[in-house]
Coordinates of C-alpha atoms and ligand atoms in Angstrom, one line a residue:
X209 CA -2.6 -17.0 11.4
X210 CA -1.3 -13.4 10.0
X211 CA -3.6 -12.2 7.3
X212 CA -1.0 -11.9 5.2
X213 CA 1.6 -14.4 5.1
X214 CA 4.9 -13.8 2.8
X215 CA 7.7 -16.5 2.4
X216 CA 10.6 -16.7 0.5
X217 CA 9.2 -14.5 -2.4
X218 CA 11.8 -14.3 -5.3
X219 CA 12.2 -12.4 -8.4
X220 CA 14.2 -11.4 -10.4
X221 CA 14.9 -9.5 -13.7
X222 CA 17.0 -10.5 -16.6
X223 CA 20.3 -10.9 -14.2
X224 CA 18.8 -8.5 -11.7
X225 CA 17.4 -10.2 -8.2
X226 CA 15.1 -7.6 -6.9
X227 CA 13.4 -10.3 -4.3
X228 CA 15.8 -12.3 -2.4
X229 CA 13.8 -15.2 -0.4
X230 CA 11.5 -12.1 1.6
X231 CA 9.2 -13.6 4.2
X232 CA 7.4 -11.2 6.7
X233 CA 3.8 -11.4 8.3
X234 CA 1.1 -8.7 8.9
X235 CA -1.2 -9.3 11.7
X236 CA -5.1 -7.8 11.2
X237 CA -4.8 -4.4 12.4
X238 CA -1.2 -3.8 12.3
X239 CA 0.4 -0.8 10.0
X240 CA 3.5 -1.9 8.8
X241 CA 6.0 0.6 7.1
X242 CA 8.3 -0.4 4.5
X243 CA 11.7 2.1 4.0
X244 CA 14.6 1.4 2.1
X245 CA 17.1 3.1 -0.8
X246 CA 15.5 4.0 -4.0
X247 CA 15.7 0.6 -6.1
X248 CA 15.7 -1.7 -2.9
X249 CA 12.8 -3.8 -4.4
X250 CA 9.7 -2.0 -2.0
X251 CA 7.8 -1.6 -4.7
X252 CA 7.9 -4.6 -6.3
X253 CA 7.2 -6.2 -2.8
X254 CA 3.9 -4.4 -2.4
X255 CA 2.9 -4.7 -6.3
X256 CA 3.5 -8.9 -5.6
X257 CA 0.7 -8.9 -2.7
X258 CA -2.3 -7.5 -5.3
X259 CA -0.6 -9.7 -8.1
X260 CA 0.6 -6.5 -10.4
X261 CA 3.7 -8.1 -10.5
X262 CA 4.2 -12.1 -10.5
X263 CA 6.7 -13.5 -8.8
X264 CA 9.3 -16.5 -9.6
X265 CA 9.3 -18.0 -6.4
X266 CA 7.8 -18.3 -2.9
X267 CA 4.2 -17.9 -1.3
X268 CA 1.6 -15.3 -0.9
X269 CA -1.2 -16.3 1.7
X270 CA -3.7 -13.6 2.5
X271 CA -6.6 -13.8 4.9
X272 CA -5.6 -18.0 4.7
X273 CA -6.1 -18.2 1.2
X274 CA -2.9 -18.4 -1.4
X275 CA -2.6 -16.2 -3.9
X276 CA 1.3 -18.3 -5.1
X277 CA 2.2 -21.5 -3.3
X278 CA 5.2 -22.3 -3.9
X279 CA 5.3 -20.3 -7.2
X280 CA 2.2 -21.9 -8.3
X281 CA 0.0 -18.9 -8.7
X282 CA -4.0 -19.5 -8.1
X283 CA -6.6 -20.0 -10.4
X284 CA -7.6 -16.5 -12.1
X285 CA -11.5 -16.4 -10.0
X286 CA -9.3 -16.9 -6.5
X287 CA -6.7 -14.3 -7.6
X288 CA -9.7 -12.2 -7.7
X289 CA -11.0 -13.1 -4.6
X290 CA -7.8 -12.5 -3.1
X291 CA -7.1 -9.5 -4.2
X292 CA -9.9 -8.0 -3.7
X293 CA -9.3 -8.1 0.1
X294 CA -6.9 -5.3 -0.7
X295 CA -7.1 -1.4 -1.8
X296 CA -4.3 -0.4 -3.5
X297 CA -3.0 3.5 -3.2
X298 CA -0.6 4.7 -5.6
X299 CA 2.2 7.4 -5.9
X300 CA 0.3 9.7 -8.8
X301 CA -2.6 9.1 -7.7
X302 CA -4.5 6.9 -10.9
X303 CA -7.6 8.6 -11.3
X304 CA -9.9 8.4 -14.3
X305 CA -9.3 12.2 -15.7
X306 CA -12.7 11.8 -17.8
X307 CA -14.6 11.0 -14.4
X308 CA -15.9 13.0 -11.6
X309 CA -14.2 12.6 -8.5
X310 CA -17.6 10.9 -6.9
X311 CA -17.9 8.7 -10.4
X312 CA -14.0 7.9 -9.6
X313 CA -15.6 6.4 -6.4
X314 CA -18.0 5.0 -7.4
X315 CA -16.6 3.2 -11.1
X316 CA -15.0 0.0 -9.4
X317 CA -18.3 -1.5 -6.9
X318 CA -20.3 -0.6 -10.0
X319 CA -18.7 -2.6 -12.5
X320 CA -17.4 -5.3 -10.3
X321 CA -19.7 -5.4 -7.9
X322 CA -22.9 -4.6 -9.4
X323 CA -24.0 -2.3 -6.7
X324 CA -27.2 -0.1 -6.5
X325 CA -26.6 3.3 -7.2
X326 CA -28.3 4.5 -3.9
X327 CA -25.9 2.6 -1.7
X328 CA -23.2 3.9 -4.0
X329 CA -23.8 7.4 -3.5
X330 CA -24.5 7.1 0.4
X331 CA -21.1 5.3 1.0
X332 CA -19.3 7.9 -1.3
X333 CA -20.8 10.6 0.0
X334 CA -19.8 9.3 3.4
X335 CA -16.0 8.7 2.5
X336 CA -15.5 11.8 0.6
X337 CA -17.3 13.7 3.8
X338 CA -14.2 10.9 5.5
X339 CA -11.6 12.2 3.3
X340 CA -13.0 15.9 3.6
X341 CA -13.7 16.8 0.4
X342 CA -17.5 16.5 0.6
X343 CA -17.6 19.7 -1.6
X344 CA -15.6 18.4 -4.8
X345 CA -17.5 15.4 -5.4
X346 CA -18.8 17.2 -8.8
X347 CA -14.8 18.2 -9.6
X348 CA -12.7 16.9 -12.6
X349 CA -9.7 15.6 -11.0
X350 CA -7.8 18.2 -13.1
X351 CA -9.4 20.5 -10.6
X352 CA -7.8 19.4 -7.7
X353 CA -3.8 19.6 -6.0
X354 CA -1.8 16.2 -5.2
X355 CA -3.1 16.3 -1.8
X356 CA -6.7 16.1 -2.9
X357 CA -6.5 13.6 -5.8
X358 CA -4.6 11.5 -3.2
X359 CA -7.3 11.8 -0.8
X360 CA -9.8 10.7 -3.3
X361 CA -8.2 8.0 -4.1
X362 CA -7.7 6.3 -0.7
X363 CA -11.4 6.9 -0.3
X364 CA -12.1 5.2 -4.0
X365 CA -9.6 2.2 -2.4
X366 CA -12.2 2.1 0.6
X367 CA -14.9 2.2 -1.7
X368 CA -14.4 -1.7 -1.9
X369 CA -14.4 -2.1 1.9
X370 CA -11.2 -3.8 1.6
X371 CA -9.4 -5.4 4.5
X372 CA -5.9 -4.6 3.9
X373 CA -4.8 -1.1 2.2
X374 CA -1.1 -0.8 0.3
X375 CA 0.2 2.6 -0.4
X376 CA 2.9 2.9 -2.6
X377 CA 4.7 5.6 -1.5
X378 CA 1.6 7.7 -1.7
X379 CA 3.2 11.1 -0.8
X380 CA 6.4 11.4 -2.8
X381 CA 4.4 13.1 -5.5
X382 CA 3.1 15.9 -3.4
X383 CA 4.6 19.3 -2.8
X384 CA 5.8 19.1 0.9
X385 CA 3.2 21.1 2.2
X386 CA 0.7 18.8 0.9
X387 CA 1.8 15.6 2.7
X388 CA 0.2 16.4 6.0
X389 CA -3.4 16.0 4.9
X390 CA -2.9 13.2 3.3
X391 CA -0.7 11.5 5.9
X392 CA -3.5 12.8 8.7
X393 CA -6.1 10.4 6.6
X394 CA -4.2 7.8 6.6
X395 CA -3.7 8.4 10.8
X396 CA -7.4 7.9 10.9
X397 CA -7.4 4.9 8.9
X398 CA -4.4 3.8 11.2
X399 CA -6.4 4.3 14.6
X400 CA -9.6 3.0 13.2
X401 CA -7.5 -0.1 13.2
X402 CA -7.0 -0.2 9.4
X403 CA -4.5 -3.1 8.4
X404 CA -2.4 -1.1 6.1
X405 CA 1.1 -1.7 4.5
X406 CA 3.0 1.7 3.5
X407 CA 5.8 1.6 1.0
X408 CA 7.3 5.7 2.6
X409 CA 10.0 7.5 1.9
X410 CA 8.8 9.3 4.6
X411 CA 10.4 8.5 8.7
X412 CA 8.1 11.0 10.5
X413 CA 5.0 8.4 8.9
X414 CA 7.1 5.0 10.1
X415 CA 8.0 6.7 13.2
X416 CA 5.0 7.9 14.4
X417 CA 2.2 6.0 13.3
X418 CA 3.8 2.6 12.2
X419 CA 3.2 -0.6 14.3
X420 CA 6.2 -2.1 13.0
X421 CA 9.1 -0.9 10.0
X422 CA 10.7 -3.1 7.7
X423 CA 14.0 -2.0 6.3
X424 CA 15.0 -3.5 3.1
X425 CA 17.8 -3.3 1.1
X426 CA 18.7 -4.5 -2.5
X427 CA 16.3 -7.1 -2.3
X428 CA 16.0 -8.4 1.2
X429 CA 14.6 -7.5 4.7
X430 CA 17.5 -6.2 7.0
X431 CA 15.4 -6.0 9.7
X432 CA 12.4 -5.4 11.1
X433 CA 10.9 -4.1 14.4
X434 CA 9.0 -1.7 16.6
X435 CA 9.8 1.9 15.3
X436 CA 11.4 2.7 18.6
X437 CA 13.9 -0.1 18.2
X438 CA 14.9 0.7 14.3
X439 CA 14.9 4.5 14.7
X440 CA 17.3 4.4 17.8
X441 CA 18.9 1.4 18.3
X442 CA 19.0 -0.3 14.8
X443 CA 20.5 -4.2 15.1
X444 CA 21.9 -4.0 11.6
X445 CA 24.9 -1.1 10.3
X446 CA 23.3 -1.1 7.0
X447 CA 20.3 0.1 8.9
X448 CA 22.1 2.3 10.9
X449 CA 23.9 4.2 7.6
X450 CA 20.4 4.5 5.8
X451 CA 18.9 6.3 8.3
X452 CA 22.1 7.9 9.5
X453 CA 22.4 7.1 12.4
X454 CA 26.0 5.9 11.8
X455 CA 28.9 7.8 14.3
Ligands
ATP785 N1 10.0 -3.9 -15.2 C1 11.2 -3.9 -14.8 N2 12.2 -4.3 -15.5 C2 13.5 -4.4 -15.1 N3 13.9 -3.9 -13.9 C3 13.0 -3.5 -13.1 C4 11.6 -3.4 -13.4 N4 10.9 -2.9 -12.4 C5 11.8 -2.6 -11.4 N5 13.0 -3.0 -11.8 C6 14.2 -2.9 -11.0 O1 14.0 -3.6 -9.8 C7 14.6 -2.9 -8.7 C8 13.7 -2.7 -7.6 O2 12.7 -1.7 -8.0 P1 11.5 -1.2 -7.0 O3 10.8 -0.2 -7.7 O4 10.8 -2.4 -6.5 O5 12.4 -0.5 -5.9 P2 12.0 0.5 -4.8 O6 12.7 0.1 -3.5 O7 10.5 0.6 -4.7 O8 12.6 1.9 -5.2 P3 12.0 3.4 -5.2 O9 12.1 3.8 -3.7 O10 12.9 4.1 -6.1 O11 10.6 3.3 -5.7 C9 15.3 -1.6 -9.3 O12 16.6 -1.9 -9.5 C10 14.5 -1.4 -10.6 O13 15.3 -0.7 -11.5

């Protein structure tokens, strides 16, 4: 079984349908990129798995357990359990501005988790020496460029030891010369065999370190396939005029 399992996921608002029947699978260890136009519903895809949006219709299974069956959502202790399988990365960032960057790490597995403080500070210290920021741990996140406060936050996300991490287009907010670092990190996670789904507006990302690329458009999967395949010999001509590849 994939460890996450999406079928026929619908929703829509008002008159707007923004999910139209999507099913797709992720295997354990597979990085899956998700492109599409601006309004093609990848957002609300990603937001559905970690249940910050609810959905009208379809199932949600993750690791074999179902978040929605059927559009019967879980009780609210599984929801938990099931989400908390995943680390979510967001487009600006999130960050408590009050907190330190290492007391934005370690917030989360101290509240929810209970943990002792010395294990926090060992695994922080470890994932911000990951993330290579070992010298701002004591920084506001005021203090610090896009690239940075993006950094911290996938290392606050891995904080939780989650099994599956989402980015929601987690560069689009950063001056261009800021996206490398942040996309190097998430290489790393990549060939440390990190299952990760990436909502990207950016090819070079799904191109180059993507198992697999989903193209939607206005609320459905076109197609999806290896990043050779869609990059230079796209089945579908609405994937062919997105990424301009049309004659
Ligand atoms: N809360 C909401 N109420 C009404 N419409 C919404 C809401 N959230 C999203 N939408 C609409 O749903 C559609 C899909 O939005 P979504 O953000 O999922 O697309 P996207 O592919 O991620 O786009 P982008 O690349 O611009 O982020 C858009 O038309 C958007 O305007």
């Amino acid at each position: 079984m994939a460890l996450i399992e999406v079928t026929n996921l619908i929703k829509s608002y008002d008159r707007l349908d923004v999910l139209k029947q999507i099913s797709f699978t992720v295997e354990r260890n597979e990085v899956v990129a998700i492109i599409g136009p601006s309004g093609s519903g990848k957002s609300t895809l990603l937001r559905s798995l970690v249940h910050l949006e609810t959905i009208d219709n379809g199932t949600i299974t993750v690791d074999g357990s179902s978040l929605v069956k059927n559009g019967v959502y879980a009780k609210p202790k599984e929801i938990k359990e099931i989400t908390a399988k995943m680390g979510m990365v967001f487009q600006h960032f999130n960050l408590f501005p009050h907190l330190t960057v290492k007391q934005n790490l370690e917030l989360a597995p101290k509240l929810v988790r209970k943990e002792a403080s010395g294990d926090l500070e060992k695994r922080s210290s470890a994932l911000l020496e990951k993330v290579d920021l070992a010298d701002r741990a004591d920084a506001f996140p005021a203090k610090l460029s896009g690239g940075q406060k993006q950094r911290v936050a996938i290392a606050r996300a891995l904080m939780m030891n989650p099994e599956i991490l989402l980015f929601d287009e987690p560069t689009s907010a950063l001056d261009p010369e800021l996206t490398g670092e942040v996309l190097k990190v998430m290489k790393d996670l990549a060939d440390e065999q990190m299952t990760m789904v990436v909502v990207t507006h950016e090819m070079a990302f799904a191109k180059e370190v993507a198992d697999r690329v989903i193209f939607m458009d206005k609320g459905e999967i076109i197609e999806s396939d290896s990043p050779a395949q869609i990059f230079k010999n796209p089945k579908n001509e609405r994937t062919k005029a997105f990424l301009g590849l049309l004659e």
